[in-house]
mmCIF file of C-alpha atoms and ligand atoms in Angstrom:
data_model
loop_
_atom_site.group_PDB
_atom_site.id
_atom_site.type_symbol
_atom_site.label_atom_id
_atom_site.label_comp_id
_atom_site.label_asym_id
_atom_site.label_seq_id
_atom_site.Cartn_x
_atom_site.Cartn_y
_atom_site.Cartn_z
ATOM 1 C CA MET A 205 -33.992 10.616 1.662
ATOM 2 C CA ASP A 206 -35.793 8.214 4.088
ATOM 3 C CA SER A 207 -35.948 5.030 2.070
ATOM 4 C CA LEU A 208 -33.777 3.457 -0.348
ATOM 5 C CA THR A 209 -34.146 0.485 -2.724
ATOM 6 C CA ILE A 210 -31.033 -1.377 -3.891
ATOM 7 C CA ILE A 211 -30.204 -4.573 -5.776
ATOM 8 C CA LYS A 212 -29.801 -7.288 -3.034
ATOM 9 C CA PRO A 213 -26.229 -7.097 -1.910
ATOM 10 C CA ASP A 214 -23.671 -9.885 -1.406
ATOM 11 C CA ASP A 215 -21.204 -10.211 1.449
ATOM 12 C CA TRP A 216 -17.902 -10.882 0.055
ATOM 13 C CA HIS A 217 -16.373 -11.877 3.512
ATOM 14 C CA LEU A 218 -18.136 -13.887 6.085
ATOM 15 C CA HIS A 219 -17.554 -16.293 8.779
ATOM 16 C CA VAL A 220 -20.598 -18.600 9.636
ATOM 17 C CA ARG A 221 -18.812 -21.295 11.732
ATOM 18 C CA ASP A 222 -20.298 -24.814 11.832
ATOM 19 C CA GLY A 223 -22.745 -27.138 13.558
ATOM 20 C CA ASP A 224 -25.670 -25.988 15.644
ATOM 21 C CA ALA A 225 -24.617 -22.257 15.515
ATOM 22 C CA LEU A 226 -25.376 -22.306 11.777
ATOM 23 C CA LYS A 227 -29.132 -22.156 12.122
ATOM 24 C CA ASP A 228 -28.845 -19.307 14.622
ATOM 25 C CA ILE A 229 -26.876 -16.899 12.482
ATOM 26 C CA ILE A 230 -27.336 -17.931 8.735
ATOM 27 C CA PRO A 231 -30.848 -16.246 8.605
ATOM 28 C CA HIS A 232 -29.322 -12.919 9.494
ATOM 29 C CA THR A 233 -27.264 -12.858 6.410
ATOM 30 C CA ALA A 234 -29.584 -14.766 4.208
ATOM 31 C CA LYS A 235 -32.332 -12.044 4.799
ATOM 32 C CA ARG A 236 -29.877 -9.234 3.742
ATOM 33 C CA PHE A 237 -27.529 -10.813 1.188
ATOM 34 C CA ALA A 238 -28.239 -13.005 -1.827
ATOM 35 C CA ARG A 239 -24.672 -14.622 -1.722
ATOM 36 C CA ALA A 240 -21.693 -14.632 0.661
ATOM 37 C CA ILE A 241 -18.125 -15.748 0.390
ATOM 38 C CA ILE A 242 -17.776 -18.175 3.263
ATOM 39 C CA MET A 243 -14.390 -18.219 5.075
ATOM 40 C CA PRO A 244 -12.789 -21.636 5.528
ATOM 41 C CA ASN A 245 -11.109 -21.152 9.007
ATOM 42 C CA LEU A 246 -12.976 -24.016 10.703
ATOM 43 C CA LYS A 247 -11.139 -26.308 13.028
ATOM 44 C CA PRO A 248 -9.926 -28.268 11.065
ATOM 45 C CA PRO A 249 -9.814 -25.864 8.201
ATOM 46 C CA VAL A 250 -11.557 -26.389 4.824
ATOM 47 C CA THR A 251 -8.628 -27.399 2.698
ATOM 48 C CA THR A 252 -10.269 -29.581 -0.063
ATOM 49 C CA THR A 253 -13.028 -29.253 -2.492
ATOM 50 C CA GLU A 254 -14.624 -32.213 -1.008
ATOM 51 C CA GLN A 255 -14.774 -30.669 2.460
ATOM 52 C CA ALA A 256 -16.041 -27.496 0.921
ATOM 53 C CA GLN A 257 -18.923 -29.351 -0.858
ATOM 54 C CA ALA A 258 -19.841 -31.074 2.538
ATOM 55 C CA TYR A 259 -19.631 -27.644 4.473
ATOM 56 C CA ARG A 260 -21.717 -25.994 1.877
ATOM 57 C CA GLN A 261 -24.501 -28.595 2.267
ATOM 58 C CA ARG A 262 -24.527 -28.036 6.071
ATOM 59 C CA ILE A 263 -24.966 -24.206 5.366
ATOM 60 C CA VAL A 264 -27.727 -24.704 2.846
ATOM 61 C CA ASP A 265 -29.545 -26.931 5.180
ATOM 62 C CA ALA A 266 -29.382 -24.137 7.909
ATOM 63 C CA VAL A 267 -30.983 -21.480 5.454
ATOM 64 C CA PRO A 268 -34.724 -20.937 6.072
ATOM 65 C CA ASN A 269 -36.946 -22.618 3.295
ATOM 66 C CA ASP A 270 -38.514 -19.318 2.224
ATOM 67 C CA ILE A 271 -35.151 -17.602 1.441
ATOM 68 C CA HIS A 272 -32.854 -17.988 -1.522
ATOM 69 C CA PHE A 273 -29.340 -17.757 -0.402
ATOM 70 C CA GLN A 274 -26.161 -18.962 -2.085
ATOM 71 C CA PRO A 275 -23.023 -19.689 -0.122
ATOM 72 C CA LEU A 276 -19.770 -19.092 -2.279
ATOM 73 C CA MET A 277 -17.147 -21.410 -0.859
ATOM 74 C CA THR A 278 -13.404 -20.950 -0.419
ATOM 75 C CA LEU A 279 -10.464 -23.130 0.351
ATOM 76 C CA TYR A 280 -7.913 -22.498 3.049
ATOM 77 C CA LEU A 281 -4.347 -22.336 1.626
ATOM 78 C CA THR A 282 -1.734 -24.281 3.286
ATOM 79 C CA ASP A 283 2.053 -24.977 2.728
ATOM 80 C CA ASN A 284 1.116 -28.368 1.231
ATOM 81 C CA MET A 285 -1.990 -27.795 -0.965
ATOM 82 C CA PRO A 286 -1.409 -29.573 -4.211
ATOM 83 C CA ALA A 287 -1.815 -27.333 -7.336
ATOM 84 C CA ASP A 288 -4.330 -29.921 -8.758
ATOM 85 C CA GLU A 289 -6.705 -28.929 -5.879
ATOM 86 C CA ILE A 290 -7.273 -25.658 -7.773
ATOM 87 C CA ASN A 291 -8.497 -27.635 -10.755
ATOM 88 C CA ARG A 292 -10.875 -29.597 -8.683
ATOM 89 C CA ALA A 293 -12.050 -26.418 -6.939
ATOM 90 C CA LYS A 294 -12.662 -24.676 -10.305
ATOM 91 C CA ASP A 295 -14.415 -27.761 -11.871
ATOM 92 C CA SER A 296 -16.683 -28.132 -8.816
ATOM 93 C CA GLY A 297 -18.462 -24.758 -9.697
ATOM 94 C CA ILE A 298 -18.952 -24.186 -5.814
ATOM 95 C CA VAL A 299 -15.668 -22.839 -4.897
ATOM 96 C CA PHE A 300 -14.845 -19.365 -5.717
ATOM 97 C CA ALA A 301 -11.655 -18.283 -4.002
ATOM 98 C CA VAL A 302 -8.686 -19.416 -1.921
ATOM 99 C CA LYS A 303 -7.940 -17.729 1.318
ATOM 100 C CA TYR A 304 -4.456 -16.884 2.637
ATOM 101 C CA TYR A 305 -3.866 -16.664 6.242
ATOM 102 C CA PRO A 306 -0.288 -16.076 7.338
ATOM 103 C CA ALA A 307 0.246 -18.761 10.053
ATOM 104 C CA GLY A 308 -0.771 -17.414 13.333
ATOM 105 C CA ALA A 309 -2.263 -14.120 12.176
ATOM 106 C CA THR A 310 -5.877 -14.589 13.489
ATOM 107 C CA THR A 311 -8.493 -17.086 14.814
ATOM 108 C CA ASN A 312 -7.789 -20.602 13.441
ATOM 109 C CA SER A 313 -4.872 -19.636 11.360
ATOM 110 C CA ASP A 314 -2.309 -21.988 12.858
ATOM 111 C CA ALA A 315 -2.546 -24.156 9.773
ATOM 112 C CA GLY A 316 -1.951 -21.155 7.467
ATOM 113 C CA VAL A 317 0.976 -20.464 5.235
ATOM 114 C CA THR A 318 4.425 -20.197 6.732
ATOM 115 C CA ASP A 319 6.311 -19.175 3.697
ATOM 116 C CA LEU A 320 4.442 -18.141 0.556
ATOM 117 C CA LYS A 321 7.233 -19.615 -1.654
ATOM 118 C CA LYS A 322 5.888 -23.069 -0.620
ATOM 119 C CA THR A 323 2.623 -22.185 -2.292
ATOM 120 C CA TYR A 324 3.952 -20.901 -5.632
ATOM 121 C CA ALA A 325 2.794 -23.961 -7.764
ATOM 122 C CA VAL A 326 -0.711 -23.335 -6.323
ATOM 123 C CA LEU A 327 -0.587 -19.618 -7.005
ATOM 124 C CA GLU A 328 0.765 -20.359 -10.532
ATOM 125 C CA ARG A 329 -2.348 -22.475 -11.183
ATOM 126 C CA MET A 330 -4.679 -19.948 -9.517
ATOM 127 C CA GLN A 331 -3.290 -17.232 -11.794
ATOM 128 C CA GLN A 332 -3.815 -19.459 -14.806
ATOM 129 C CA LEU A 333 -7.368 -20.454 -13.750
ATOM 130 C CA GLU A 334 -8.351 -16.890 -12.591
ATOM 131 C CA MET A 335 -9.077 -18.195 -9.218
ATOM 132 C CA PRO A 336 -9.012 -15.212 -6.658
ATOM 133 C CA LEU A 337 -6.702 -15.120 -3.750
ATOM 134 C CA LEU A 338 -8.182 -13.663 -0.662
ATOM 135 C CA ILE A 339 -5.519 -12.225 1.597
ATOM 136 C CA HIS A 340 -5.595 -11.545 5.356
ATOM 137 C CA GLY A 341 -2.955 -8.873 5.028
ATOM 138 C CA GLU A 342 -1.071 -8.705 8.361
ATOM 139 C CA VAL A 343 2.435 -9.869 9.145
ATOM 140 C CA THR A 344 2.736 -12.040 12.220
ATOM 141 C CA ASP A 345 6.225 -11.074 13.539
ATOM 142 C CA PRO A 346 5.699 -10.176 17.201
ATOM 143 C CA ASN A 347 8.247 -7.405 16.920
ATOM 144 C CA ILE A 348 6.045 -5.475 14.499
ATOM 145 C CA ASP A 349 3.707 -3.276 16.392
ATOM 146 C CA VAL A 350 0.055 -4.590 15.949
ATOM 147 C CA PHE A 351 -1.054 -1.422 14.556
ATOM 148 C CA ASP A 352 1.540 -1.483 11.865
ATOM 149 C CA ARG A 353 1.088 -5.091 10.601
ATOM 150 C CA GLU A 354 -1.044 -4.345 7.685
ATOM 151 C CA ALA A 355 1.037 -1.602 6.291
ATOM 152 C CA VAL A 356 4.358 -3.795 6.638
ATOM 153 C CA PHE A 357 2.480 -6.666 5.114
ATOM 154 C CA ILE A 358 1.827 -4.621 1.880
ATOM 155 C CA ASP A 359 5.465 -3.581 1.575
ATOM 156 C CA THR A 360 7.149 -6.813 2.554
ATOM 157 C CA ILE A 361 4.895 -9.653 1.273
ATOM 158 C CA LEU A 362 2.197 -8.203 -0.900
ATOM 159 C CA LYS A 363 4.305 -6.135 -3.338
ATOM 160 C CA PRO A 364 6.998 -8.962 -3.805
ATOM 161 C CA LEU A 365 4.023 -11.536 -4.412
ATOM 162 C CA LEU A 366 2.451 -9.294 -7.126
ATOM 163 C CA LYS A 367 5.784 -8.949 -8.732
ATOM 164 C CA ASP A 368 5.986 -12.580 -9.162
ATOM 165 C CA PHE A 369 2.259 -13.108 -10.070
ATOM 166 C CA PRO A 370 1.300 -9.791 -11.863
ATOM 167 C CA ASN A 371 -2.076 -11.413 -13.246
ATOM 168 C CA LEU A 372 -3.230 -13.102 -10.073
ATOM 169 C CA LYS A 373 -6.601 -11.820 -8.963
ATOM 170 C CA VAL A 374 -6.217 -10.619 -5.259
ATOM 171 C CA VAL A 375 -8.650 -9.219 -2.693
ATOM 172 C CA LEU A 376 -6.963 -7.511 0.078
ATOM 173 C CA GLU A 377 -9.618 -8.410 2.794
ATOM 174 C CA HIS A 378 -10.994 -6.113 5.412
ATOM 175 C CA ILE A 379 -8.615 -3.223 4.796
ATOM 176 C CA THR A 380 -7.933 -0.822 7.728
ATOM 177 C CA THR A 381 -5.417 1.723 6.777
ATOM 178 C CA GLU A 382 -4.784 4.578 4.388
ATOM 179 C CA GLN A 383 -1.753 2.690 3.220
ATOM 180 C CA ALA A 384 -4.078 -0.132 1.990
ATOM 181 C CA VAL A 385 -6.332 2.286 0.340
ATOM 182 C CA ASP A 386 -3.629 3.993 -1.436
ATOM 183 C CA PHE A 387 -2.104 0.650 -2.576
ATOM 184 C CA VAL A 388 -5.300 -0.777 -3.829
ATOM 185 C CA MET A 389 -6.296 2.513 -5.488
ATOM 186 C CA SER A 390 -2.912 2.715 -7.565
ATOM 187 C CA ALA A 391 -2.741 -1.141 -8.296
ATOM 188 C CA PRO A 392 -3.865 -2.649 -11.532
ATOM 189 C CA ASN A 393 -7.543 -3.940 -11.778
ATOM 190 C CA ASN A 394 -6.753 -7.433 -10.748
ATOM 191 C CA ILE A 395 -6.366 -6.069 -7.205
ATOM 192 C CA ALA A 396 -9.373 -5.172 -5.086
ATOM 193 C CA ALA A 397 -10.391 -4.754 -1.434
ATOM 194 C CA THR A 398 -13.238 -5.408 0.947
ATOM 195 C CA ILE A 399 -14.160 -3.121 3.743
ATOM 196 C CA THR A 400 -16.089 -4.066 6.839
ATOM 197 C CA PRO A 401 -18.912 -1.937 8.602
ATOM 198 C CA HIS A 402 -16.863 -1.877 11.896
ATOM 199 C CA HIS A 403 -13.756 -0.428 10.279
ATOM 200 C CA LEU A 404 -16.090 2.387 8.785
ATOM 201 C CA LEU A 405 -17.805 3.003 12.079
ATOM 202 C CA TYR A 406 -15.124 2.932 14.644
ATOM 203 C CA ASN A 407 -11.479 4.060 15.291
ATOM 204 C CA ARG A 408 -9.351 2.454 18.008
ATOM 205 C CA ASN A 409 -10.431 4.530 20.809
ATOM 206 C CA GLN A 410 -13.689 2.554 20.809
ATOM 207 C CA MET A 411 -11.783 -0.413 22.326
ATOM 208 C CA PHE A 412 -11.027 1.719 25.335
ATOM 209 C CA GLN A 413 -13.942 3.944 25.843
ATOM 210 C CA GLY A 414 -14.370 3.997 29.638
ATOM 211 C CA GLY A 415 -12.598 0.744 30.038
ATOM 212 C CA ILE A 416 -11.566 -2.219 28.023
ATOM 213 C CA LYS A 417 -14.193 -3.245 25.544
ATOM 214 C CA PRO A 418 -13.730 -6.866 24.169
ATOM 215 C CA HIS A 419 -16.515 -6.740 21.752
ATOM 216 C CA TYR A 420 -14.617 -4.047 19.587
ATOM 217 C CA TYR A 421 -11.550 -6.419 19.323
ATOM 218 C CA CYS A 422 -11.204 -7.888 15.884
ATOM 219 C CA LEU A 423 -8.283 -8.494 13.432
ATOM 220 C CA PRO A 424 -7.018 -6.489 11.796
ATOM 221 C CA ILE A 425 -7.326 -4.403 14.905
ATOM 222 C CA LEU A 426 -9.279 -0.994 14.660
ATOM 223 C CA LYS A 427 -6.968 1.975 13.671
ATOM 224 C CA ARG A 428 -6.592 5.776 14.097
ATOM 225 C CA GLU A 429 -9.309 8.021 12.975
ATOM 226 C CA LYS A 430 -7.325 9.209 9.982
ATOM 227 C CA HIS A 431 -7.404 5.640 8.609
ATOM 228 C CA ARG A 432 -11.125 5.237 9.207
ATOM 229 C CA GLN A 433 -11.595 8.485 7.176
ATOM 230 C CA ALA A 434 -9.576 7.052 4.420
ATOM 231 C CA LEU A 435 -11.664 3.892 4.382
ATOM 232 C CA ILE A 436 -14.989 6.001 4.320
ATOM 233 C CA LYS A 437 -13.539 7.956 1.399
ATOM 234 C CA ALA A 438 -12.716 4.721 -0.530
ATOM 235 C CA ALA A 439 -15.987 2.873 0.226
ATOM 236 C CA THR A 440 -18.080 5.943 -0.761
ATOM 237 C CA SER A 441 -15.903 7.036 -3.820
ATOM 238 C CA GLY A 442 -17.780 4.821 -6.408
ATOM 239 C CA ASN A 443 -14.425 3.105 -7.289
ATOM 240 C CA SER A 444 -15.227 -0.405 -8.083
ATOM 241 C CA LYS A 445 -12.025 -1.626 -6.556
ATOM 242 C CA PHE A 446 -13.641 -1.468 -3.031
ATOM 243 C CA PHE A 447 -16.592 -3.524 -2.186
ATOM 244 C CA LEU A 448 -18.538 -4.933 0.755
ATOM 245 C CA GLY A 449 -17.249 -7.664 3.017
ATOM 246 C CA THR A 450 -18.553 -7.679 6.612
ATOM 247 C CA ASP A 451 -16.016 -10.148 8.114
ATOM 248 C CA SER A 452 -18.775 -10.920 10.588
ATOM 249 C CA ALA A 453 -17.043 -13.291 12.838
ATOM 250 C CA PRO A 454 -19.204 -14.592 15.819
ATOM 251 C CA HIS A 455 -17.577 -16.000 19.071
ATOM 252 C CA PRO A 456 -19.592 -16.907 22.077
ATOM 253 C CA GLN A 457 -19.873 -14.294 24.913
ATOM 254 C CA SER A 458 -17.773 -16.604 27.095
ATOM 255 C CA LYS A 459 -14.924 -16.413 24.605
ATOM 256 C CA LYS A 460 -15.045 -12.679 24.224
ATOM 257 C CA GLU A 461 -15.558 -11.490 27.763
ATOM 258 C CA THR A 462 -12.563 -13.300 29.259
ATOM 259 C CA ALA A 463 -8.890 -12.722 30.158
ATOM 260 C CA CYS A 464 -7.740 -13.709 26.570
ATOM 261 C CA GLY A 465 -10.507 -12.924 24.234
ATOM 262 C CA CYS A 466 -11.085 -13.990 20.637
ATOM 263 C CA ALA A 467 -10.776 -11.552 17.742
ATOM 264 C CA GLY A 468 -14.024 -11.074 15.852
ATOM 265 C CA MET A 469 -17.187 -8.829 15.789
ATOM 266 C CA TYR A 470 -20.596 -10.150 14.822
ATOM 267 C CA SER A 471 -22.423 -7.755 12.314
ATOM 268 C CA ALA A 472 -24.498 -10.051 10.251
ATOM 269 C CA HIS A 473 -27.675 -9.046 12.104
ATOM 270 C CA ALA A 474 -27.715 -5.548 10.767
ATOM 271 C CA ALA A 475 -24.742 -5.285 8.327
ATOM 272 C CA ILE A 476 -26.404 -3.521 5.437
ATOM 273 C CA GLU A 477 -28.280 -1.230 7.809
ATOM 274 C CA MET A 478 -24.948 -0.176 9.494
ATOM 275 C CA TYR A 479 -23.269 0.353 6.068
ATOM 276 C CA ALA A 480 -26.346 2.489 5.132
ATOM 277 C CA GLU A 481 -25.891 4.595 8.255
ATOM 278 C CA VAL A 482 -22.269 5.212 7.366
ATOM 279 C CA PHE A 483 -23.039 6.194 3.608
ATOM 280 C CA ASP A 484 -26.010 8.441 4.772
ATOM 281 C CA GLU A 485 -23.726 10.179 7.402
ATOM 282 C CA ASN A 486 -21.277 10.954 4.505
ATOM 283 C CA ASN A 487 -23.959 12.006 1.973
ATOM 284 C CA ALA A 488 -23.154 9.005 -0.198
ATOM 285 C CA LEU A 489 -26.290 6.896 -0.155
ATOM 286 C CA ASP A 490 -26.229 6.952 -3.956
ATOM 287 C CA LYS A 491 -22.835 5.105 -3.878
ATOM 288 C CA LEU A 492 -24.234 2.274 -1.578
ATOM 289 C CA GLU A 493 -25.563 0.037 -4.409
ATOM 290 C CA GLY A 494 -22.422 -0.010 -6.323
ATOM 291 C CA PHE A 495 -20.289 -0.863 -3.287
ATOM 292 C CA ALA A 496 -22.823 -3.362 -1.786
ATOM 293 C CA SER A 497 -24.339 -4.970 -5.011
ATOM 294 C CA LEU A 498 -22.353 -4.187 -8.192
ATOM 295 C CA TYR A 499 -18.573 -4.135 -7.695
ATOM 296 C CA GLY A 500 -18.196 -7.486 -6.077
ATOM 297 C CA PRO A 501 -19.856 -9.428 -8.852
ATOM 298 C CA GLU A 502 -17.950 -7.513 -11.405
ATOM 299 C CA PHE A 503 -14.631 -8.570 -9.782
ATOM 300 C CA TYR A 504 -15.726 -12.249 -9.353
ATOM 301 C CA ARG A 505 -17.318 -12.120 -12.714
ATOM 302 C CA LEU A 506 -20.691 -13.313 -11.391
ATOM 303 C CA PRO A 507 -24.042 -12.135 -12.550
ATOM 304 C CA VAL A 508 -25.624 -9.304 -10.462
ATOM 305 C CA ASN A 509 -28.464 -10.363 -8.416
ATOM 306 C CA THR A 510 -31.995 -9.610 -9.486
ATOM 307 C CA ASP A 511 -33.855 -9.347 -6.099
ATOM 308 C CA LYS A 512 -34.081 -6.042 -4.387
ATOM 309 C CA ILE A 513 -34.138 -4.932 -0.773
ATOM 310 C CA ASN A 514 -35.748 -1.893 0.674
ATOM 311 C CA LEU A 515 -33.968 0.086 3.490
ATOM 312 C CA LEU A 516 -35.872 2.595 5.615
ATOM 313 C CA LYS A 517 -34.578 5.479 7.696
ATOM 314 C CA GLN A 518 -36.287 4.414 10.803
ATOM 315 C CA ALA A 519 -34.723 3.887 14.244
ATOM 316 C CA GLN A 520 -34.465 0.341 15.573
ATOM 317 C CA THR A 521 -32.912 -1.031 18.645
ATOM 318 C CA ILE A 522 -30.424 -3.920 18.313
ATOM 319 C CA PRO A 523 -31.139 -6.854 20.592
ATOM 320 C CA ALA A 524 -28.837 -7.260 23.681
ATOM 321 C CA SER A 525 -27.879 -10.851 22.598
ATOM 322 C CA TYR A 526 -28.698 -13.696 20.255
ATOM 323 C CA GLN A 527 -28.712 -17.483 20.854
ATOM 324 C CA PHE A 528 -25.505 -19.090 19.457
ATOM 325 C CA ALA A 529 -25.844 -22.926 19.639
ATOM 326 C CA ASN A 530 -25.955 -23.513 23.477
ATOM 327 C CA GLU A 531 -24.228 -20.263 24.165
ATOM 328 C CA THR A 532 -24.936 -16.471 23.810
ATOM 329 C CA LEU A 533 -23.624 -14.169 21.168
ATOM 330 C CA ILE A 534 -23.335 -10.377 21.752
ATOM 331 C CA PRO A 535 -23.886 -8.519 18.468
ATOM 332 C CA LEU A 536 -22.229 -5.279 17.215
ATOM 333 C CA LYS A 537 -24.260 -2.329 18.800
ATOM 334 C CA ALA A 538 -26.099 -4.650 21.189
ATOM 335 C CA GLY A 539 -28.838 -2.591 22.835
ATOM 336 C CA GLU A 540 -27.980 0.484 20.813
ATOM 337 C CA THR A 541 -30.356 2.371 18.383
ATOM 338 C CA ILE A 542 -29.435 2.548 14.753
ATOM 339 C CA GLN A 543 -31.046 4.739 12.191
ATOM 340 C CA TRP A 544 -31.682 2.410 9.173
ATOM 341 C CA LYS A 545 -33.920 -0.631 9.056
ATOM 342 C CA LEU A 546 -34.447 -3.394 6.460
ATOM 343 C CA GLN A 547 -38.017 -3.528 5.282
HETATM 344 C C1 LIG B 796 -11.875 -13.730 12.267
HETATM 345 C C2 LIG B 796 -12.592 -15.002 13.025
HETATM 346 O O1 LIG B 796 -12.930 -14.881 14.071
HETATM 347 O O2 LIG B 796 -12.648 -16.061 12.283
HETATM 348 N N1 LIG B 796 -11.675 -12.838 13.319
HETATM 349 C C3 LIG B 796 -11.542 -11.495 13.085
HETATM 350 O O3 LIG B 796 -11.246 -10.753 13.985
HETATM 351 N N2 LIG B 796 -11.798 -10.987 11.949
HETATM 352 C C4 LIG B 796 -10.768 -14.174 11.535
HETATM 353 C C5 LIG B 796 -10.208 -13.151 10.610
HETATM 354 O O4 LIG B 796 -10.930 -12.906 9.567
HETATM 355 O O5 LIG B 796 -9.161 -12.646 11.004
HETATM 356 ZN ZN1 LIG B 797 -12.450 -12.744 8.356
#
């Protein structure tokens, strides 16, 4: 197969930052995706519906006029979010989920939750109003090995949480391990997961191939090959619990290529093309549309998009860099050739 037409996909996990950088990166996503779940980890975080409305407007203003793109906003859960914020969020019609970062787990997560018990009134309201909780599933205990933090989170935090809130809609975001795949697979239908292109493309060796490679550092960190294989199997299985979420997370070159570099990879410039490459390599192109365009809307109970996109099996070279406000952004696969192209 050398061309593929699918319903225009959605990105169920995306960081677009704020300010001048928006206009440099939003067009990449808007060309490929009809909608995207926008992560709220700004500085300061998006904790109220009012802030989400203002942020949404700044994003909409950065979308090129000839493209129709809908940002789906989220709120950042904190220890002291009032439960009534969930009603305001639901009533606004522009907030579609709440994001849970364990405090200190990743970029701009210091305002995150220190103890889930403190948020139980909010979670109760979310369960009632069917507002999904999007989970960064890693424990933050420095004594737990960085490669084990997702698996330990599932056993020690997620399982007890779901015992207390059996009907809460949950997306375990950017899963990276076979433990996460197994857990989601055997969980009830209110539990789903997103999978990134980079966790499908690379195992942890990539970070150390010939030297230390900061552009392959993200959280959750890349894992062993057996975990990558489990993710590929899940993504290409046609199981509707697994859907597309890029976790495209841009940082300027100066904050990646440094003694203490930020976590995050930028993939928005060629995300659907890279997923197509993985699905093609695994003889599963027929499963791409479900993963990219159907299962996400089904979980979020939103209509499926009506536009289509065409993908061609045609080599293209990824630019070495993009502008990022007054800085430079190094994209995933910078300067490399990939096999699929958006028409
Ligand atoms: C994200 C970011 O930079 O905002 N980084 C990342 O490595 N994925 C935060 C996150 O989603 O963990
Ligand atoms: Zn993220």
